């Protein structure tokens, strides 16, 4: 009987982790705000490394320079990460009208 009473008291003393109430507005991070994951950022932004922290950065639009990773896992090594290309776009080698391999630049382009 006494042990059950102690358990009851013990659980009331410890702070409980409860989810935020539904009525509490969930504010998404704006560009430049610190984040842990992309879901922390507002629409059109992703969470990417900037120096040794992570901030909300804009998702890349058509024609913007993007990063193409040759090997899996190299994305984590960058200190200035870029977001992915927006939906419907792919990161491809920029087409130049000069000599082949003149530019190794990748840009977001339509599929």
Coordinates of N, CA and C in Angstrom, one line a residue:
X1 N 0.8 -1.2 0.0 CA 0.0 0.0 0.0 C 0.9 1.3 0.0
X2 N 1.9 1.3 0.8 CA 2.8 2.5 0.9 C 3.6 2.7 -0.3
X3 N 4.0 1.6 -1.0 CA 4.8 1.7 -2.2 C 4.0 2.4 -3.3
X4 N 2.7 2.1 -3.4 CA 1.8 2.6 -4.4 C 1.7 4.1 -4.2
X5 N 1.6 4.6 -3.0 CA 1.5 6.0 -2.7 C 2.8 6.7 -3.1
X6 N 3.9 6.1 -2.9 CA 5.2 6.8 -3.3 C 5.3 6.9 -4.8
X7 N 4.9 5.9 -5.5 CA 4.9 5.9 -7.0 C 4.0 7.1 -7.5
X8 N 2.9 7.2 -6.9 CA 2.0 8.3 -7.3 C 2.6 9.7 -7.1
X9 N 3.2 9.8 -5.9 CA 3.8 11.1 -5.6 C 5.0 11.4 -6.5
X10 N 5.8 10.3 -6.8 CA 7.0 10.4 -7.6 C 6.7 10.9 -9.0
X11 N 5.6 10.4 -9.6 CA 5.2 10.8 -11.0 C 4.7 12.2 -11.0
X12 N 4.1 12.7 -9.9 CA 3.6 14.1 -9.9 C 4.8 15.1 -9.8
X13 N 5.8 14.7 -9.1 CA 6.9 15.6 -8.9 C 7.8 15.8 -10.2
X14 N 7.9 14.8 -11.0 CA 8.7 14.9 -12.2 C 7.9 15.7 -13.3
X15 N 8.6 16.5 -14.0 CA 7.9 17.3 -15.1 C 7.5 16.3 -16.2
X16 N 6.3 16.5 -16.7 CA 5.8 15.6 -17.8 C 6.0 16.3 -19.1
X17 N 6.4 15.5 -20.1 CA 6.6 16.0 -21.5 C 5.3 15.8 -22.2
X18 N 4.6 16.9 -22.5 CA 3.3 16.8 -23.2 C 3.4 17.5 -24.5
X19 N 2.7 17.1 -25.5 CA 2.8 17.8 -26.8 C 2.1 19.2 -26.6
X20 N 2.5 20.1 -27.5 CA 2.0 21.4 -27.4 C 0.5 21.4 -27.7
X21 N -0.3 22.1 -27.0 CA -1.8 22.1 -27.3 C -2.1 22.5 -28.7
X22 N -3.2 21.9 -29.3 CA -3.5 22.1 -30.7 C -3.8 23.6 -30.9
X23 N -4.3 24.4 -29.9 CA -4.6 25.8 -30.1 C -3.3 26.7 -30.2
X24 N -2.2 26.1 -29.8 CA -1.0 26.9 -29.8 C -0.4 27.0 -31.2
X25 N -0.3 28.1 -31.8 CA 0.2 28.2 -33.2 C 1.7 27.7 -33.3
X26 N 1.9 26.9 -34.3 CA 3.3 26.4 -34.5 C 3.9 27.3 -35.5
X27 N 4.9 28.1 -35.1 CA 5.6 29.0 -35.9 C 6.7 28.4 -36.6
X28 N 6.8 28.4 -37.9 CA 7.8 27.8 -38.7 C 8.9 28.9 -38.9
X29 N 10.2 28.4 -38.9 CA 11.3 29.3 -39.1 C 11.3 30.0 -40.4
X30 N 11.7 31.3 -40.4 CA 11.9 32.1 -41.6 C 13.3 32.0 -42.1
X31 N 13.6 32.5 -43.2 CA 15.0 32.5 -43.8 C 16.0 33.1 -42.8
X32 N 17.0 32.3 -42.5 CA 18.0 32.7 -41.6 C 17.8 32.3 -40.1
X33 N 16.6 31.8 -39.8 CA 16.4 31.3 -38.4 C 17.1 29.9 -38.2
X34 N 17.5 29.7 -37.0 CA 18.1 28.4 -36.7 C 17.1 27.3 -36.7
X35 N 17.5 26.1 -37.1 CA 16.6 24.9 -37.2 C 17.4 23.7 -37.0
X36 N 16.7 22.6 -36.8 CA 17.3 21.2 -36.7 C 17.0 20.4 -37.9
X37 N 15.8 20.6 -38.5 CA 15.3 19.8 -39.6 C 14.5 20.7 -40.5
X38 N 14.3 20.3 -41.8 CA 13.5 21.1 -42.7 C 12.1 21.4 -42.3
X39 N 11.5 20.4 -41.5 CA 10.1 20.6 -41.1 C 10.0 21.8 -40.1
X40 N 11.2 22.3 -39.5 CA 11.2 23.4 -38.6 C 11.0 24.7 -39.4
X41 N 11.2 24.7 -40.7 CA 11.2 25.9 -41.6 C 9.9 26.1 -42.3
X42 N 9.6 27.3 -42.7 CA 8.4 27.7 -43.4 C 8.5 27.1 -44.8
X43 N 7.3 27.1 -45.5 CA 7.2 26.6 -46.9 C 8.2 27.3 -47.8
X44 N 8.8 26.5 -48.7 CA 9.8 27.1 -49.6 C 11.2 27.2 -49.0
X45 N 11.4 26.7 -47.8 CA 12.7 26.7 -47.1 C 13.1 25.3 -46.7
X46 N 14.4 25.1 -46.6 CA 14.9 23.8 -46.0 C 15.9 24.2 -44.9
X47 N 16.2 23.2 -44.1 CA 17.2 23.4 -43.0 C 18.6 22.9 -43.6
X48 N 19.5 23.8 -43.7 CA 20.8 23.4 -44.2 C 22.0 24.0 -43.4
X49 N 23.1 23.4 -43.4 CA 24.2 23.8 -42.6 C 24.8 25.2 -43.1
X50 N 25.1 26.0 -42.1 CA 25.7 27.3 -42.4 C 26.8 27.4 -41.3
X51 N 28.1 27.3 -41.7 CA 29.2 27.1 -40.7 C 28.9 25.9 -39.9
X52 N 28.8 26.1 -38.6 CA 28.7 24.9 -37.7 C 27.3 24.8 -37.1
X53 N 26.3 25.6 -37.6 CA 24.9 25.5 -37.2 C 24.1 25.2 -38.4
X54 N 22.8 25.2 -38.2 CA 21.9 25.0 -39.4 C 20.8 26.1 -39.3
X55 N 20.5 26.6 -40.5 CA 19.5 27.7 -40.7 C 18.6 27.4 -41.8
X56 N 17.4 28.0 -41.8 CA 16.5 27.9 -42.9 C 17.0 28.7 -44.1
X57 N 17.1 28.0 -45.2 CA 17.5 28.6 -46.5 C 16.5 28.3 -47.5
X58 N 16.4 29.2 -48.6 CA 15.4 29.0 -49.6 C 15.7 27.8 -50.5
X59 N 14.6 27.1 -50.9 CA 14.7 26.0 -51.8 C 15.1 26.6 -53.2
X60 N 15.9 25.9 -53.9 CA 16.5 26.5 -55.2 C 15.4 26.5 -56.3
X61 N 15.4 27.6 -57.1 CA 14.5 27.8 -58.2 C 15.3 27.5 -59.5
X62 N 14.5 27.5 -60.6 CA 15.1 27.2 -61.9 C 16.2 28.2 -62.2
X63 N 17.4 27.6 -62.7 CA 18.5 28.5 -63.1 C 19.5 28.7 -62.0
X64 N 19.1 28.4 -60.7 CA 20.0 28.7 -59.6 C 21.1 27.6 -59.5
X65 N 22.3 27.9 -59.1 CA 23.3 26.9 -58.9 C 23.0 26.0 -57.8
X66 N 23.2 24.7 -58.0 CA 22.9 23.6 -57.1 C 24.2 22.8 -56.9
X67 N 24.1 21.9 -55.9 CA 25.2 21.0 -55.6 C 24.9 19.6 -56.0
X68 N 25.6 19.0 -56.8 CA 25.4 17.6 -57.2 C 26.4 16.8 -56.5
X69 N 26.0 15.8 -55.7 CA 26.9 15.0 -54.9 C 27.2 13.7 -55.7
X70 N 28.5 13.5 -55.9 CA 28.9 12.3 -56.6 C 28.9 11.1 -55.7
X71 N 29.2 11.2 -54.5 CA 29.2 10.1 -53.5 C 28.2 10.4 -52.4
X72 N 27.5 9.3 -52.0 CA 26.6 9.4 -50.9 C 27.3 9.8 -49.6
X73 N 26.7 10.7 -48.8 CA 27.3 11.0 -47.6 C 28.2 12.3 -47.6
X74 N 28.5 12.8 -48.8 CA 29.4 14.0 -48.9 C 28.6 15.2 -48.6
X75 N 27.3 15.2 -48.6 CA 26.5 16.4 -48.3 C 26.7 16.8 -46.9
X76 N 27.0 15.9 -46.0 CA 27.2 16.2 -44.6 C 28.5 16.9 -44.3
X77 N 29.5 16.8 -45.3 CA 30.8 17.4 -45.1 C 30.9 18.9 -45.4
X78 N 29.9 19.4 -46.1 CA 29.9 20.8 -46.5 C 29.6 21.7 -45.3
X79 N 30.2 22.9 -45.2 CA 29.9 23.9 -44.2 C 28.9 24.9 -44.7
X80 N 28.7 25.0 -46.0 CA 27.7 25.9 -46.5 C 26.8 25.0 -47.4
X81 N 25.8 24.4 -46.9 CA 24.9 23.5 -47.7 C 23.9 24.4 -48.4
X82 N 23.5 23.9 -49.6 CA 22.4 24.5 -50.3 C 21.2 23.6 -50.2
X83 N 20.0 24.2 -50.3 CA 18.8 23.3 -50.4 C 18.8 22.6 -51.7
X84 N 17.8 21.7 -51.8 CA 17.6 20.9 -53.0 C 16.9 21.8 -54.0
X85 N 16.8 21.4 -55.2 CA 16.0 22.1 -56.2 C 14.5 21.9 -55.9
X86 N 13.7 22.9 -56.3 CA 12.3 22.9 -56.0 C 11.7 21.7 -56.8
X87 N 10.5 21.3 -56.4 CA 9.8 20.2 -57.1 C 9.6 20.5 -58.6
X88 N 9.9 19.4 -59.3 CA 9.8 19.5 -60.8 C 11.1 19.9 -61.4
X89 N 12.2 20.2 -60.6 CA 13.5 20.6 -61.1 C 14.5 19.5 -60.7
X90 N 15.6 19.4 -61.5 CA 16.7 18.5 -61.1 C 18.0 19.3 -61.2
X91 N 18.9 18.8 -60.4 CA 20.3 19.5 -60.5 C 21.1 18.8 -61.6
X92 N 21.3 19.6 -62.6 CA 22.0 19.0 -63.8 C 23.2 19.9 -64.2
X93 N 24.1 19.3 -64.9 CA 25.3 20.1 -65.5 C 24.7 21.2 -66.4
X94 N 25.2 22.4 -66.2 CA 24.7 23.5 -67.0 C 25.2 23.4 -68.4
X95 N 24.2 23.6 -69.3 CA 24.5 23.5 -70.8 C 25.2 24.8 -71.2
X96 N 26.4 24.7 -71.7 CA 27.1 25.8 -72.2 C 27.2 25.7 -73.7
X97 N 27.4 26.8 -74.4 CA 27.6 26.8 -75.9 C 29.1 26.8 -76.2
X98 N 30.0 26.6 -75.2 CA 31.4 26.7 -75.4 C 32.0 25.3 -75.5
X99 N 33.3 25.1 -75.4 CA 33.9 23.8 -75.4 C 33.4 22.9 -74.3
X100 N 33.3 21.6 -74.6 CA 32.8 20.6 -73.6 C 33.6 20.7 -72.4
X101 N 33.0 20.6 -71.2 CA 33.6 20.6 -69.9 C 34.1 22.0 -69.5
X102 N 33.8 23.0 -70.3 CA 34.2 24.4 -69.9 C 33.7 24.8 -68.6
X103 N 32.5 24.4 -68.2 CA 31.9 24.7 -66.9 C 31.5 23.4 -66.2
X104 N 31.8 23.3 -65.0 CA 31.4 22.2 -64.2 C 30.2 22.6 -63.3
X105 N 29.6 23.7 -63.6 CA 28.5 24.3 -62.8 C 27.2 23.5 -63.0
X106 N 26.6 23.2 -61.9 CA 25.3 22.5 -62.0 C 24.2 23.6 -61.6
X107 N 23.1 23.5 -62.3 CA 21.9 24.4 -62.0 C 20.6 23.6 -62.0
X108 N 19.6 24.2 -61.3 CA 18.3 23.5 -61.3 C 17.6 23.7 -62.6
X109 N 17.2 22.6 -63.2 CA 16.6 22.6 -64.5 C 15.4 21.7 -64.5
X110 N 14.4 22.1 -65.4 CA 13.2 21.3 -65.6 C 13.6 19.9 -66.1
X111 N 12.8 18.9 -65.6 CA 13.0 17.5 -66.0 C 12.9 17.3 -67.5

